[in-house]
GROMACS .gro file of C-alpha atoms in nm:
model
  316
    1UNK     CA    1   0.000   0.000   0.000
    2UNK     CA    2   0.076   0.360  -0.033
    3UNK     CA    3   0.042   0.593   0.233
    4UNK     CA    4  -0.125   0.918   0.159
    5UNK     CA    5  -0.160   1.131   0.407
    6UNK     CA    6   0.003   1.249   0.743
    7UNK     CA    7  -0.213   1.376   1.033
    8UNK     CA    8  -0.142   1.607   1.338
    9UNK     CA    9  -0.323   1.722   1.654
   10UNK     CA   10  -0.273   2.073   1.608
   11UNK     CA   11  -0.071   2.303   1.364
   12UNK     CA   12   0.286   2.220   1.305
   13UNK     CA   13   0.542   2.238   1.596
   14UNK     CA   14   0.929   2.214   1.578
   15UNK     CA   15   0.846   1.781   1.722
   16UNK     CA   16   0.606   1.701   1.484
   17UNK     CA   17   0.769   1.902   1.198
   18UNK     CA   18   1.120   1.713   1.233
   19UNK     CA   19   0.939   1.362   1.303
   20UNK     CA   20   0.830   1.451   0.950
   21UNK     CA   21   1.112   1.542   0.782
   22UNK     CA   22   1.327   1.246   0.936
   23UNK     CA   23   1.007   0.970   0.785
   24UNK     CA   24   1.033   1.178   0.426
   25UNK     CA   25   1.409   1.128   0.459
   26UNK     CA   26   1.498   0.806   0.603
   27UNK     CA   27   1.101   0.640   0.571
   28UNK     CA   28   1.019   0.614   0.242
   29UNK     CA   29   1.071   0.216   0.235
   30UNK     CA   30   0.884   0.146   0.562
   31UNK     CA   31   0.602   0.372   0.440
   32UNK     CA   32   0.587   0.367   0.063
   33UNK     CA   33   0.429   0.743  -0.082
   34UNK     CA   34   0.529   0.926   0.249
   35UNK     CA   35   0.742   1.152   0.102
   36UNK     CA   36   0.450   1.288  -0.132
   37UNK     CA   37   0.218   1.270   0.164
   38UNK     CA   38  -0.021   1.528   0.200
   39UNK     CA   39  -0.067   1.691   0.562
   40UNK     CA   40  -0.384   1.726   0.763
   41UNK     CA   41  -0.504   1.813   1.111
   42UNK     CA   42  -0.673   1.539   1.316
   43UNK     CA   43  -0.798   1.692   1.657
   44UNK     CA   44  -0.875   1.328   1.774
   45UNK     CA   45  -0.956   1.023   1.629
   46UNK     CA   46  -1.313   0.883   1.505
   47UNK     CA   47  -1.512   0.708   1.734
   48UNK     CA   48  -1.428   0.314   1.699
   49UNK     CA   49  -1.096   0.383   1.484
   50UNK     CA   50  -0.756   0.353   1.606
   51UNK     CA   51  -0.434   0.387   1.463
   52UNK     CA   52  -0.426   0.112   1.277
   53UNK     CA   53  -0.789   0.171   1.124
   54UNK     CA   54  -0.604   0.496   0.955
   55UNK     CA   55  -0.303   0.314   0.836
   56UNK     CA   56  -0.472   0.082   0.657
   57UNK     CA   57  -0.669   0.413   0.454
   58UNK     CA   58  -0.296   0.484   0.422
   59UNK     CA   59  -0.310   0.798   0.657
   60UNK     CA   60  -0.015   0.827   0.891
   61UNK     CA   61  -0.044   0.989   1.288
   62UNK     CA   62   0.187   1.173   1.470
   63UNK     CA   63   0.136   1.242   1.812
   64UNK     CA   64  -0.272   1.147   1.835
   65UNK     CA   65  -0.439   0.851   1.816
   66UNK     CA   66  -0.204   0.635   2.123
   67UNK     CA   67  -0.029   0.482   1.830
   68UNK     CA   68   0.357   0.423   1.767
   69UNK     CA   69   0.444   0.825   1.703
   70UNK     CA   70   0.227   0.973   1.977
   71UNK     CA   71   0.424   1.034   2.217
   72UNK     CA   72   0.155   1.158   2.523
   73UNK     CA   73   0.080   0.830   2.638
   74UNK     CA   74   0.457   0.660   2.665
   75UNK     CA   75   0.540   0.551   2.986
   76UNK     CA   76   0.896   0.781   2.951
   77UNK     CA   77   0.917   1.158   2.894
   78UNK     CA   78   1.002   1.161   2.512
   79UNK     CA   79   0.920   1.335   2.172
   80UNK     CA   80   0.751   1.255   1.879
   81UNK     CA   81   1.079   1.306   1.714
   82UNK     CA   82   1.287   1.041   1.938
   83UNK     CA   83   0.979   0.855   1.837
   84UNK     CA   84   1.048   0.813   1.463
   85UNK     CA   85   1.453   0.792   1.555
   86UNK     CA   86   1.365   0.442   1.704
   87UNK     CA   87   1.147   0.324   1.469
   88UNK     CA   88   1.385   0.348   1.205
   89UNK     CA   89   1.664   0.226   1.352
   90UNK     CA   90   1.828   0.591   1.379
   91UNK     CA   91   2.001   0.583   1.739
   92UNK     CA   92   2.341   0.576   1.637
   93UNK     CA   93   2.333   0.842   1.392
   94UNK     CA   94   2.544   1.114   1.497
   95UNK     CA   95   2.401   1.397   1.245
   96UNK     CA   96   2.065   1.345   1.417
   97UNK     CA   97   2.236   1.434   1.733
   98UNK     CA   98   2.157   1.807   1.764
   99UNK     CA   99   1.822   1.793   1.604
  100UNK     CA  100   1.691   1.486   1.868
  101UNK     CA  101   1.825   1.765   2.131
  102UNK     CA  102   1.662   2.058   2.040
  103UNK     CA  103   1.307   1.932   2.000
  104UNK     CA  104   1.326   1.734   2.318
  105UNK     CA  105   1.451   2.135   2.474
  106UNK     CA  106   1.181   2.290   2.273
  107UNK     CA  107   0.892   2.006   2.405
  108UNK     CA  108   0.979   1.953   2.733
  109UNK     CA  109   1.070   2.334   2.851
  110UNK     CA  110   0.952   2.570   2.521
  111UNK     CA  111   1.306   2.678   2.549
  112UNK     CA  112   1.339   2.596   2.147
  113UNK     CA  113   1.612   2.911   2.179
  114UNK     CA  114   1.779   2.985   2.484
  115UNK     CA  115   1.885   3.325   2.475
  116UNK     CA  116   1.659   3.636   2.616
  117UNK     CA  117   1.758   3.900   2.304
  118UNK     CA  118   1.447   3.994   2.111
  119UNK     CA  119   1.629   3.920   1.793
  120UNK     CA  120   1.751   3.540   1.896
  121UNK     CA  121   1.445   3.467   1.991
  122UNK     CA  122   1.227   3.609   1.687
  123UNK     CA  123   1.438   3.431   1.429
  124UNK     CA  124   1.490   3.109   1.615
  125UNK     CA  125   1.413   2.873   1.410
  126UNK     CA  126   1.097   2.830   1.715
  127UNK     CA  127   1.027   3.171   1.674
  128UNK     CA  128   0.993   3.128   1.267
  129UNK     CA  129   0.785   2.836   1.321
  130UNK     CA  130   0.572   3.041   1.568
  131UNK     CA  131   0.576   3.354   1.373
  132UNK     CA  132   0.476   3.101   1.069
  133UNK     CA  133   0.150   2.941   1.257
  134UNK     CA  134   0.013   3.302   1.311
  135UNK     CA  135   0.032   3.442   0.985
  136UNK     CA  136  -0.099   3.113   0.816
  137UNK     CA  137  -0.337   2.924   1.104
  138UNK     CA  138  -0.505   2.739   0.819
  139UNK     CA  139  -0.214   2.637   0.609
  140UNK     CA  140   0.003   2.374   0.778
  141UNK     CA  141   0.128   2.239   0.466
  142UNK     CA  142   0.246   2.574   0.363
  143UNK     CA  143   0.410   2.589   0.742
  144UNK     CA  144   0.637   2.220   0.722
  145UNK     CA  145   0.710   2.278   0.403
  146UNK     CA  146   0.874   2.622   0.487
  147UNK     CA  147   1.091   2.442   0.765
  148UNK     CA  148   1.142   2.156   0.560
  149UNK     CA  149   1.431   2.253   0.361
  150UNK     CA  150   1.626   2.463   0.662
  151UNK     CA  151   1.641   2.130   0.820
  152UNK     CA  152   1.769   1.912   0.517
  153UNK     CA  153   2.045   2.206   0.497
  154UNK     CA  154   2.123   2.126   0.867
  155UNK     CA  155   2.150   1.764   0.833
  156UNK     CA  156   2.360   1.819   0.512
  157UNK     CA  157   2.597   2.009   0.748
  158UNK     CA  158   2.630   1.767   1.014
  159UNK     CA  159   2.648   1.474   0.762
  160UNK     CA  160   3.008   1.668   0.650
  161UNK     CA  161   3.075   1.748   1.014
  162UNK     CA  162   2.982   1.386   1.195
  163UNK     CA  163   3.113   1.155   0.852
  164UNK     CA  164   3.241   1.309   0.551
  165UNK     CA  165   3.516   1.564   0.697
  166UNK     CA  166   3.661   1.338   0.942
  167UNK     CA  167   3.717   1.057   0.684
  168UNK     CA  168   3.867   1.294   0.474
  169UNK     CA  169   4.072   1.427   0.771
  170UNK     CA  170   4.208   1.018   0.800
  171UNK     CA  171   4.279   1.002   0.414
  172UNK     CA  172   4.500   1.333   0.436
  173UNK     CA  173   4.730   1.196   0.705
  174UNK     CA  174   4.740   0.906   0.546
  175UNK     CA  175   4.849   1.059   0.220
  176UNK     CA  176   5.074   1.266   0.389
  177UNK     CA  177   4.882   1.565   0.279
  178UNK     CA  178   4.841   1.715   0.661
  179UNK     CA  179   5.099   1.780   0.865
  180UNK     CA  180   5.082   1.994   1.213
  181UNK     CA  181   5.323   2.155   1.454
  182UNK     CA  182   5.275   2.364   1.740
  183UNK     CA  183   5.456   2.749   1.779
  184UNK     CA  184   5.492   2.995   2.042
  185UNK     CA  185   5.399   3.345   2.008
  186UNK     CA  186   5.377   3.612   2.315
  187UNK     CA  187   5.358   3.271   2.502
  188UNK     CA  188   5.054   3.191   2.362
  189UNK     CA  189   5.104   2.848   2.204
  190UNK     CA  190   4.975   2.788   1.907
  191UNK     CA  191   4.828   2.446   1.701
  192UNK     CA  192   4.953   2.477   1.327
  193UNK     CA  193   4.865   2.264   1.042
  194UNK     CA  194   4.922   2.252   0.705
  195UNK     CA  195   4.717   2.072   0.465
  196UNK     CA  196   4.665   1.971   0.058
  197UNK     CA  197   4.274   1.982  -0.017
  198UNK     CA  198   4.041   2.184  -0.232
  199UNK     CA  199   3.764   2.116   0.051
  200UNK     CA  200   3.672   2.470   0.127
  201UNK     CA  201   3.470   2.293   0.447
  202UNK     CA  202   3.804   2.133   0.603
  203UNK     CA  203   3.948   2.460   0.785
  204UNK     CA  204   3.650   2.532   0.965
  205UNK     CA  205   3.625   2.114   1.116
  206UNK     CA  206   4.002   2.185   1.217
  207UNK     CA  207   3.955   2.439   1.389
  208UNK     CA  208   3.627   2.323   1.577
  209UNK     CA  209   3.692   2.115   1.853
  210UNK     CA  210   3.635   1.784   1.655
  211UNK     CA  211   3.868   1.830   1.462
  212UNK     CA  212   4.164   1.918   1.712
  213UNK     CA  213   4.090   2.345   1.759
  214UNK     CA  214   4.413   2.400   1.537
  215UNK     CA  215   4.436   2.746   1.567
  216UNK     CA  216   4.619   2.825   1.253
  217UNK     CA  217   4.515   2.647   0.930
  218UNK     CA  218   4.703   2.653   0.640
  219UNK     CA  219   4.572   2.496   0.350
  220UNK     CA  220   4.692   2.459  -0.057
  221UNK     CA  221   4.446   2.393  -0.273
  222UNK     CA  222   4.490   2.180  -0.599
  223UNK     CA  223   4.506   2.559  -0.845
  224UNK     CA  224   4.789   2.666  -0.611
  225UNK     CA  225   4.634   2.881  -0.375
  226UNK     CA  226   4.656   2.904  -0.008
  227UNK     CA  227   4.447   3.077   0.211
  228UNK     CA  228   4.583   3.125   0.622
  229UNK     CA  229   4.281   3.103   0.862
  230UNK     CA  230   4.281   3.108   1.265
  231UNK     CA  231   4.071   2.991   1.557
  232UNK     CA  232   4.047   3.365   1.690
  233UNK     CA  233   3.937   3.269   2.041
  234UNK     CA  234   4.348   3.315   2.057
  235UNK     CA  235   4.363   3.602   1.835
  236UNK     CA  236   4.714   3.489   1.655
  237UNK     CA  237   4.910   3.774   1.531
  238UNK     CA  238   4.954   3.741   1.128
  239UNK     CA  239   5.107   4.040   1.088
  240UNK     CA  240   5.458   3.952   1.042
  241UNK     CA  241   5.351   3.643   0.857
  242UNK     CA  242   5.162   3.887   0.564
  243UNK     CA  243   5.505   4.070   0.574
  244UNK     CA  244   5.732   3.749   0.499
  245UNK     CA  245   5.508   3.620   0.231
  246UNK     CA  246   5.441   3.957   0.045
  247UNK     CA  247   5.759   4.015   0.025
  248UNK     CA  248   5.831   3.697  -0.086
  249UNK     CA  249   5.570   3.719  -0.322
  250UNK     CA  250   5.704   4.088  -0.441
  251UNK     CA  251   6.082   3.937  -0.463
  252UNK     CA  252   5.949   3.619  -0.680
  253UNK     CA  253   5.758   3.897  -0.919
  254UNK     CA  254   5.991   4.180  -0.986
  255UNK     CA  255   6.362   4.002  -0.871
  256UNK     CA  256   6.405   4.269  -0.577
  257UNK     CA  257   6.315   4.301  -0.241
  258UNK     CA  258   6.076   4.581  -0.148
  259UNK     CA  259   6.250   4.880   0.015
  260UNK     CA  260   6.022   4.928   0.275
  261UNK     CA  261   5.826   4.607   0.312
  262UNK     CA  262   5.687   4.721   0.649
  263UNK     CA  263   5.396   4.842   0.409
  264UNK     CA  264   5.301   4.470   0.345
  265UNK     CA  265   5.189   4.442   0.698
  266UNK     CA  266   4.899   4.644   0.599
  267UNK     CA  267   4.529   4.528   0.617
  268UNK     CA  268   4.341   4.467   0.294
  269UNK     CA  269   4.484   4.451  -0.013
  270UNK     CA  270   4.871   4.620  -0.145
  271UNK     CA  271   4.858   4.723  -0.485
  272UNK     CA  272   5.229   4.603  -0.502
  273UNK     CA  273   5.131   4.225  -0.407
  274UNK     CA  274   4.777   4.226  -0.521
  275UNK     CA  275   4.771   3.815  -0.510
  276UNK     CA  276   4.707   3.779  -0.102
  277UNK     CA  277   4.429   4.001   0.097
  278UNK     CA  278   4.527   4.070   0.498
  279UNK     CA  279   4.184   4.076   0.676
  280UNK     CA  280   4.293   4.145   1.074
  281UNK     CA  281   3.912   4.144   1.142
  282UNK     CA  282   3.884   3.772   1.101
  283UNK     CA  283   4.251   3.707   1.112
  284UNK     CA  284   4.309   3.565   0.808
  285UNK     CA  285   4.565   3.605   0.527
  286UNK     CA  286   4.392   3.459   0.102
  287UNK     CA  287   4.524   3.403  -0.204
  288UNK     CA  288   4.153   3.407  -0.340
  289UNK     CA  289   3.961   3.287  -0.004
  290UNK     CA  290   3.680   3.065  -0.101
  291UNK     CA  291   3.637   3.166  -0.456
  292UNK     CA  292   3.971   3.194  -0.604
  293UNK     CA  293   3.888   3.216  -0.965
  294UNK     CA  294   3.974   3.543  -1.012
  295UNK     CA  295   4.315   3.594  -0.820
  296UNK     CA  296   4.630   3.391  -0.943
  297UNK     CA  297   4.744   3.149  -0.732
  298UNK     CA  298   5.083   3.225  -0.510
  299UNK     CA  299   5.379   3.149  -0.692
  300UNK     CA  300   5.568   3.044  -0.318
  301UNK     CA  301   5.662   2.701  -0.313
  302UNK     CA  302   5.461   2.516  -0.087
  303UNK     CA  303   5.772   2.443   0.173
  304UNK     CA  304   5.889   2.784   0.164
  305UNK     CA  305   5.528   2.852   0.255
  306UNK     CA  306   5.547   2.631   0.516
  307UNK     CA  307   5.882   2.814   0.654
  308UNK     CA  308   5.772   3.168   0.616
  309UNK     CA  309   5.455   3.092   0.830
  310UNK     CA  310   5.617   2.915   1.061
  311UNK     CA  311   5.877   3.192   1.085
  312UNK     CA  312   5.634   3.495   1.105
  313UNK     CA  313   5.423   3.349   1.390
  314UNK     CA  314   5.750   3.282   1.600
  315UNK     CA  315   5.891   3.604   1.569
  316UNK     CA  316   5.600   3.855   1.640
   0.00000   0.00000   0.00000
């Protein structure tokens, strides 16, 4: 059979909404047609129906009706959302992780966002959803399928953050395509890596805590460029390493050293060594940043990189 329909107690909330998207996403073989379902509100059931009366028209509930996703009448405090996780066999799924928590916060304490500012808590995502039930009370299609897609682009994150960057992290040591070291600078100790990838995602996992809070990241893409990007909970100090490398850069283009190369410690751009762009706001020193298409690529060998960084963040 084909299942047609999913039914709620009330309008959407940020449960009910994710126990849908996680049965469009990981559900479709359990319950053929769900992820075309069409959405409905089911204050209670029909007199002499129960759950399984509505399955078999091919109508699915969530959170009425005492069946498996109603999660009022489980013996345990839990969510409509933790619900679905167990019926498909989703426990171990790390990407889930944050999602499970915040509807279980948002449930059990309507504390879907934490923080007291006006602003947090109007664009919350519970705030969205709230602000999305008033302005369309007799729409709750139109309501899950605005939320829909924010949470596909969250587990799309955490799939890269939970699986995909950490086994690329294990194929670039094993390639010998990372290598780290550690410097000292004002005595504050610094984590430095260097690494080989054209993953534009991989600087931000190394400096997060799982994958090792480097606080320098140095990383050559396959076209040549390098971009320098920090953990700035330490505020590293890059601006002898923009000196060493625009110079280097300058000396490699014209065959001379810069008379007064003091002026490549300057923020932003130098007309001189247009290639690399010193940002001290976000402590960061590109050859192109994300999109590179339009800047050439360094013309510093990748070891003398390597040295010149390594030089410019001992000597501050």
């Amino acid at each position: 059979m084909k299942f047609t329909h999913i039914l709620l107690p009330t309008l959407p909330q940020a449960d009910t909404i994710t126990a849908i998207f996680l049965l469009k996403k990981y559900g479709v073989k359990t319950f053929p047609g769900i992820d075309h379902c069409e959405y409905g509100i089911l204050y209670e059931t029909e007199e002499g129906l129960n759950e399984v009366d509505y399955l078999k028209q091919g109508k699915i509930l969530i959170d009425v009706g005492g069946g498996i996703f109603d999660h009022h009448n489980k013996p345990e405090k839990t969510t409509a959302t933790n619900l679905v996780v167990n019926a498909l066999g989703l426990e171990n799924e790390k990407a889930l992780e944050k999602l499970v928590a915040y509807t279980e916060r948002d449930d059990f304490y309507g504390k879907g966002t934490i923080s007291n500012d006006p602003l947090d808590k109007a664009f919350g995502l519970s705030g969205l959803i709230a602000a999305l039930k008033k302005a369309h009370p007799n729409d709750p299609s139109y309501i899950i399928d605005c939320v829909l897609p924010l949470l596909d682009a969250h587990l799309l994150r955490e799939k890269q953050r939970t699986e995909d960057l950490p086994k690329e992290f294990e194929r670039l040591k094993l390639e010998h395509n990372f290598n780290e070291t550690q410097v000292t600078q004002r005595r504050n100790k610094l984590k430095v890596c260097f690494l080989e990838s054209d993953n534009t995602q991989m600087p931000g996992f190394l400096r997060a805590v799982d994958g090792g809070k480097f606080d320098i990241v140095v990383q050559r893409r396959s076209t040549g460029h390098v971009n320098i990007l920090t953990r700035q909970l330490k505020r590293p100090d890059l601006r002898e390493v923009a000196r060493l490398i625009r110079s280097k850069e300058y000396e490699i283009d014209m065959g001379a050293s810069y008379l007064s190369s003091e002026k490549f410690r300057e923020p932003g751009r130098v007309n001189e060594v247009g290639v690399w762009y010193f940002d001290p706001a976000t402590d960061s020193l590109q050859n192109g940043g994300v999109s590179p298409d339009k800047v050439d690529p360094t013309k510093i060998p990748w070891d003398e990189m390597k040295k010149l960084v390594l030089e410019g963040l001992s000597t501050v």
